[in-house]
Short mmCIF file of C-alpha atoms in Angstrom, two decimals:
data_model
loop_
_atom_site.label_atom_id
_atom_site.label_comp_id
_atom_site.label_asym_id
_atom_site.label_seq_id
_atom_site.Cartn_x
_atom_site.Cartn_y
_atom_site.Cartn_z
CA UNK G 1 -41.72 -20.54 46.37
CA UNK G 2 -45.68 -19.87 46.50
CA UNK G 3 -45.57 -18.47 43.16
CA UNK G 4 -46.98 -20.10 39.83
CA UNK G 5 -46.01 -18.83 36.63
CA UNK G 6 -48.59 -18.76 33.69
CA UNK G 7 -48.08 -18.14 29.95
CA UNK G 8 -49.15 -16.61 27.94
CA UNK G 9 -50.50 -13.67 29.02
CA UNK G 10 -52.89 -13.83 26.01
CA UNK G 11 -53.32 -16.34 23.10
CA UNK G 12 -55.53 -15.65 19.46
CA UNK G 13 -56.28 -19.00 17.71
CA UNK G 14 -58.51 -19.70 14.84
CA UNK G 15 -61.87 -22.29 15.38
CA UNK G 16 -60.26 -26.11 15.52
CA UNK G 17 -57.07 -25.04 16.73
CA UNK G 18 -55.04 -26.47 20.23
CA UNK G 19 -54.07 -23.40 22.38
CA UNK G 20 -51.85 -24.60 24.99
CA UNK G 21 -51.54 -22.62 28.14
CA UNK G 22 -48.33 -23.46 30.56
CA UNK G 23 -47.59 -23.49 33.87
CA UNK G 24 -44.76 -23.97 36.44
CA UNK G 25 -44.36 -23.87 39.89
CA UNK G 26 -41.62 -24.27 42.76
CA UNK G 27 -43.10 -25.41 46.10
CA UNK G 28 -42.95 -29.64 45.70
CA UNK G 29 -45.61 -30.00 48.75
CA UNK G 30 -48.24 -28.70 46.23
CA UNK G 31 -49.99 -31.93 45.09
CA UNK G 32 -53.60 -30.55 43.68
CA UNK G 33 -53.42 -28.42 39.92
CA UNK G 34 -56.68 -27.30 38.87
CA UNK G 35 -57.72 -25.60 36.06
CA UNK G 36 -60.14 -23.11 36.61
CA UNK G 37 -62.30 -21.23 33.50
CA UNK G 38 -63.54 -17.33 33.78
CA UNK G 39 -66.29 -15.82 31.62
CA UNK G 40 -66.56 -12.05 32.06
CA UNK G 41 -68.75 -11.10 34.87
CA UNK G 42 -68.75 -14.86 36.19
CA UNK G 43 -66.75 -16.43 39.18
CA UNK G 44 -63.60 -18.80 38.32
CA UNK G 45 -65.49 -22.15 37.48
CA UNK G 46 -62.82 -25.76 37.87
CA UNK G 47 -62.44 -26.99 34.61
CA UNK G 48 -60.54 -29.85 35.05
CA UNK G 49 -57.82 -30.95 37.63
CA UNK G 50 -55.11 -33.32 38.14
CA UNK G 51 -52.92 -34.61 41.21
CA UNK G 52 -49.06 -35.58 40.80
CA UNK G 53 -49.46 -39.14 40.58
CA UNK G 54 -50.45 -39.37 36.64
CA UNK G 55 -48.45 -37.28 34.07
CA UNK G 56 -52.21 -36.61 31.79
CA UNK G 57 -55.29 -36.59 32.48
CA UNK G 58 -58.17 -36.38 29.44
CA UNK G 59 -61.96 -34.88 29.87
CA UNK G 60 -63.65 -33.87 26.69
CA UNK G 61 -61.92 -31.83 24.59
CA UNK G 62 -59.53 -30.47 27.44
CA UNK G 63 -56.41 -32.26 28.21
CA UNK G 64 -53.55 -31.63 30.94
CA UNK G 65 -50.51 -32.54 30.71
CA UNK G 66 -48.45 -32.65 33.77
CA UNK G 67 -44.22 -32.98 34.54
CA UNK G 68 -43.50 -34.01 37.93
CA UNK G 69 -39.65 -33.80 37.33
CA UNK G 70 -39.82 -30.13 35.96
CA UNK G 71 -42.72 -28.45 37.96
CA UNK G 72 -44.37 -27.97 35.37
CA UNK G 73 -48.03 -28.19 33.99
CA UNK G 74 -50.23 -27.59 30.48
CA UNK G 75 -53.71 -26.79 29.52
CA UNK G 76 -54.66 -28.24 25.81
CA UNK G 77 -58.38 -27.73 24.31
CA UNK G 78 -58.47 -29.15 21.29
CA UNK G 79 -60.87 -28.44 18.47
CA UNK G 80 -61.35 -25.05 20.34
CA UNK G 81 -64.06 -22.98 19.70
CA UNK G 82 -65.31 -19.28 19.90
CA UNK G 83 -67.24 -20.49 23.00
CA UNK G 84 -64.42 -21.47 24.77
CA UNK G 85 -63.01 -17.59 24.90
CA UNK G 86 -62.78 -17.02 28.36
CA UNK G 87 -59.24 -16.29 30.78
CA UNK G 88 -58.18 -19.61 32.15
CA UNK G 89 -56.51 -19.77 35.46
CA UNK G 90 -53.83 -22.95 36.56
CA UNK G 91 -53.38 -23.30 39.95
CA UNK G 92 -51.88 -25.63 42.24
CA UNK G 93 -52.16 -26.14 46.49
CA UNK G 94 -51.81 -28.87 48.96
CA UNK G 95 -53.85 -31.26 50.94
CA UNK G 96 -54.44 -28.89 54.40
CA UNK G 97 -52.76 -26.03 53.12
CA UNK G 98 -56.13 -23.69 52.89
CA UNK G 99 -55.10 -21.94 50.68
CA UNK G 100 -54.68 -22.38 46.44
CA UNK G 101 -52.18 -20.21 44.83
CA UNK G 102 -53.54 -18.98 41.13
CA UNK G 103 -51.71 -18.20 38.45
CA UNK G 104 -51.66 -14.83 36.65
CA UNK G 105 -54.27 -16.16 33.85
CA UNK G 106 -54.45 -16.54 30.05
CA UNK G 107 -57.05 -14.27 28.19
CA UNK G 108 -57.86 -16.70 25.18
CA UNK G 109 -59.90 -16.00 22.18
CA UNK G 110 -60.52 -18.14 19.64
CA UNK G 111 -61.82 -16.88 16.18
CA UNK G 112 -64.63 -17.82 14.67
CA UNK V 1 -80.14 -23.96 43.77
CA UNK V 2 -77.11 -20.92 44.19
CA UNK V 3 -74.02 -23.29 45.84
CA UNK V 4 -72.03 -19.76 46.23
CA UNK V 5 -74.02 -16.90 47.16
CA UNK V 6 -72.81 -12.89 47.38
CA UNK V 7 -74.52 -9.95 48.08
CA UNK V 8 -74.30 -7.12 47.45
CA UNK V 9 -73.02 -7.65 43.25
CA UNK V 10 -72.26 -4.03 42.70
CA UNK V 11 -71.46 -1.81 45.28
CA UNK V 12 -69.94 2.28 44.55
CA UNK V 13 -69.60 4.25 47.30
CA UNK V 14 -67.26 7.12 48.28
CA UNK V 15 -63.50 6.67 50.18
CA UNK V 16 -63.50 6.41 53.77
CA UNK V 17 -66.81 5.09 53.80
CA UNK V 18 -67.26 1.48 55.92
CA UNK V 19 -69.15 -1.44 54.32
CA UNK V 20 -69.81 -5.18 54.00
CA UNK V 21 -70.37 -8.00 51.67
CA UNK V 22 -71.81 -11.23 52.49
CA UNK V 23 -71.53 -14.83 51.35
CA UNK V 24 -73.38 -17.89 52.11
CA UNK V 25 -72.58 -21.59 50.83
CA UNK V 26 -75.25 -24.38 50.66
CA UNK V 27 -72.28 -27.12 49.41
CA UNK V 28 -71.47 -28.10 52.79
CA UNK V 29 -68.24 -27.32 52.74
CA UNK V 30 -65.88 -26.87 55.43
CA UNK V 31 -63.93 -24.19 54.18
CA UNK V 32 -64.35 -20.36 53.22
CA UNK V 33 -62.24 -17.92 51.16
CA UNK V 34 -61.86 -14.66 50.37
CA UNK V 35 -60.25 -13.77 47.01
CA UNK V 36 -59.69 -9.78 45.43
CA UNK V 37 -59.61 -9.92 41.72
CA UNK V 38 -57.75 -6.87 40.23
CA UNK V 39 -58.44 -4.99 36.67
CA UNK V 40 -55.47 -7.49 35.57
CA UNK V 41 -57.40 -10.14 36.10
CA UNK V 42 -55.06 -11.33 39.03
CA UNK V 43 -56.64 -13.16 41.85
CA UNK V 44 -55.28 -13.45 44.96
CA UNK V 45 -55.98 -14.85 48.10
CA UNK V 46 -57.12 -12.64 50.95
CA UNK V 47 -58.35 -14.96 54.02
CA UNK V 48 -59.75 -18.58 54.19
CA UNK V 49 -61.52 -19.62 57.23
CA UNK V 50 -62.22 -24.01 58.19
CA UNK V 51 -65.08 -24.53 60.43
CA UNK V 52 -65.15 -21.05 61.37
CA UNK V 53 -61.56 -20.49 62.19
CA UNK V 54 -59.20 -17.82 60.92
CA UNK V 55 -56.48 -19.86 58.78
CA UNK V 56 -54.79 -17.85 56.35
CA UNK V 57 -54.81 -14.01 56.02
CA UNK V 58 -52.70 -12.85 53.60
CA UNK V 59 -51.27 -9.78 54.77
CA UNK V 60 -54.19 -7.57 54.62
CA UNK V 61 -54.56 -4.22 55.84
CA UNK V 62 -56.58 -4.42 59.61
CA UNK V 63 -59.22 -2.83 57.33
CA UNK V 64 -60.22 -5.57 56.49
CA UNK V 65 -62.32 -7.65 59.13
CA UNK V 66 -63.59 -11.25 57.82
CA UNK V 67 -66.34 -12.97 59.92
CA UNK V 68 -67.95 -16.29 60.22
CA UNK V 69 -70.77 -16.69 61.90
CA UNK V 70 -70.77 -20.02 61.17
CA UNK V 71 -69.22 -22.85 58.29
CA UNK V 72 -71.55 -21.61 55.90
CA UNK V 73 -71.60 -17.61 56.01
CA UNK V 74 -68.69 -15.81 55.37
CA UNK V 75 -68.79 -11.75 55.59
CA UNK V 76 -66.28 -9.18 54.94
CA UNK V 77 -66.83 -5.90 56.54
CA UNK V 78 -63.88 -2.92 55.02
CA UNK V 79 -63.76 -0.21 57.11
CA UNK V 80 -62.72 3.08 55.58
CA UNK V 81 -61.99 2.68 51.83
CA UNK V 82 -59.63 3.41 49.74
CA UNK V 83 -59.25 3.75 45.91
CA UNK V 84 -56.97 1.20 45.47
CA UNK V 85 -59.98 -1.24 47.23
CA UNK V 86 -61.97 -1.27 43.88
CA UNK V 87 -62.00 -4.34 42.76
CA UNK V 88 -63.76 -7.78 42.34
CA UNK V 89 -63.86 -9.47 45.35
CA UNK V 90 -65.20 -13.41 44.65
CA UNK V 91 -66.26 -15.51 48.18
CA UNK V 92 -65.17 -18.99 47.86
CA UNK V 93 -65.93 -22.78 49.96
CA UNK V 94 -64.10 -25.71 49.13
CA UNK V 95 -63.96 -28.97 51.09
CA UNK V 96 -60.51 -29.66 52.32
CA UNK V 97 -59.07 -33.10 52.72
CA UNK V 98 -57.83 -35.70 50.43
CA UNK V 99 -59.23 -37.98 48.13
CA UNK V 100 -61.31 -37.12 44.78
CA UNK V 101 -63.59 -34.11 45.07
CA UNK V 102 -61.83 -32.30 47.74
CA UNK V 103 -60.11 -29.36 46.85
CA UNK V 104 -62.22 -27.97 44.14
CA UNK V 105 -63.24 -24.47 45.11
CA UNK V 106 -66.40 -23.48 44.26
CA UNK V 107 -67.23 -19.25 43.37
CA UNK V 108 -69.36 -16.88 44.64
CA UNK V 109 -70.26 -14.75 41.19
CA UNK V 110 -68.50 -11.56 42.34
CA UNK V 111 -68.55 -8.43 44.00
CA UNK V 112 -67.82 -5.24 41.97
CA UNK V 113 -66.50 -2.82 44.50
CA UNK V 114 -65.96 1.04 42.90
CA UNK V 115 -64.91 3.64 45.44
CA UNK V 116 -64.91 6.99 44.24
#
């Protein structure tokens, strides 16, 4: 029930295109989904983050998209680029919980 | 300007060895993890501490002895290592609570941990 399930494991795109990265999860109390971004040799860093109570939420060029009634969450970038090649993490805890459960992660690389 | 510290960033040493990273936070926060980031990438929760008290420890080995000596240090001593310790291990703070800005968990920048 802690789990969250990430896919894909990895994901090629060209420059401009949308990779969308999915996650789902089973425990309902979790009511916090962030997004976090890895470069190698760097700490996670959030990316963007969104809480039950809206079903999108829109900074830049990175979009989720979030489904309350399915568990479920996505990652979009659009207009990606080779800078944006990096493993992306979803995650999801809840308010006094201590503790945020990551997903597996999603080595992307996008093609110059 | 460092909001997540860690020290040592690489560390090799030889099994059964004993030794210790720190981490300091300048955020603020309330709240201190420890997270062990395999070759796979996966990252998983080890301990996370609030105001200086033990909250979560994920079922790891007594080898393992987190301390804080207060809300914004947070050390991990591992007492005779093993292979399967190598990894990256990242410190963590976050400030718990709810409303906007809470929750978001600020990195340390990694330890690489090789035992030999």
């Amino acid at each position: 029930q802690q789990q969250v399930k990430q896919s894909p494991q990895s994901l090629i795109v060209q420059k401009g295109g949308i990779p969308i990265i999915n996650c789902a999860y089973e425990n309902t109390a979790f009511d916090y989904f962030p997004w976090y971004q890895q470069f190698p040799g760097k700490g996670p860093a959030l990316l963007i983050a969104i809480r039950p109570d809206v079903s999108e939420k829109k900074e830049g060029r990175f979009t989720i998209s979030f489904n309350k009634s399915a568990k479920q969450f996505s990652l979009h970038i659009m207009d990606s680029q080779p800078g944006d090649s990096a493993t992306y993490f979803c995650a999801a805890s809840s308010t006094g919980g201590f503790k945020t459960i990551f997903g597996a992660g999603t080595r992307l690389f996008v093609k110059a | 300007d460092t909001a997540v510290s860690q020290t040592p960033k690489y560390l090799v040493t030889q099994m059964g060895n004993d030794k210790s990273i720190k981490c300091e936070q300048n955020l603020g926060h309330d709240t201190m993890y420890w997270y062990k980031q395999d070759s796979k990438k996966f990252l998983k929760i080890m301990f996370s501490y609030n105001n200086k008290e033990l909250i979560i420890n994920e079922t790891v080995p007594n080898r393992f002895s987190p301390k804080s000596p207060d809300k914004a240090h947070l050390n991990l001593h591992i007492n005779s290592l093993e292979l399967g310790d190598s990894a990256v291990y990242f410190c963590a703070s976050s400030q718990e609570g709810a409303g906007p800005g809470v929750n978001e968990q600020f990195f340390g920048p990694g330890t690489r941990l090789t035992v030999l």
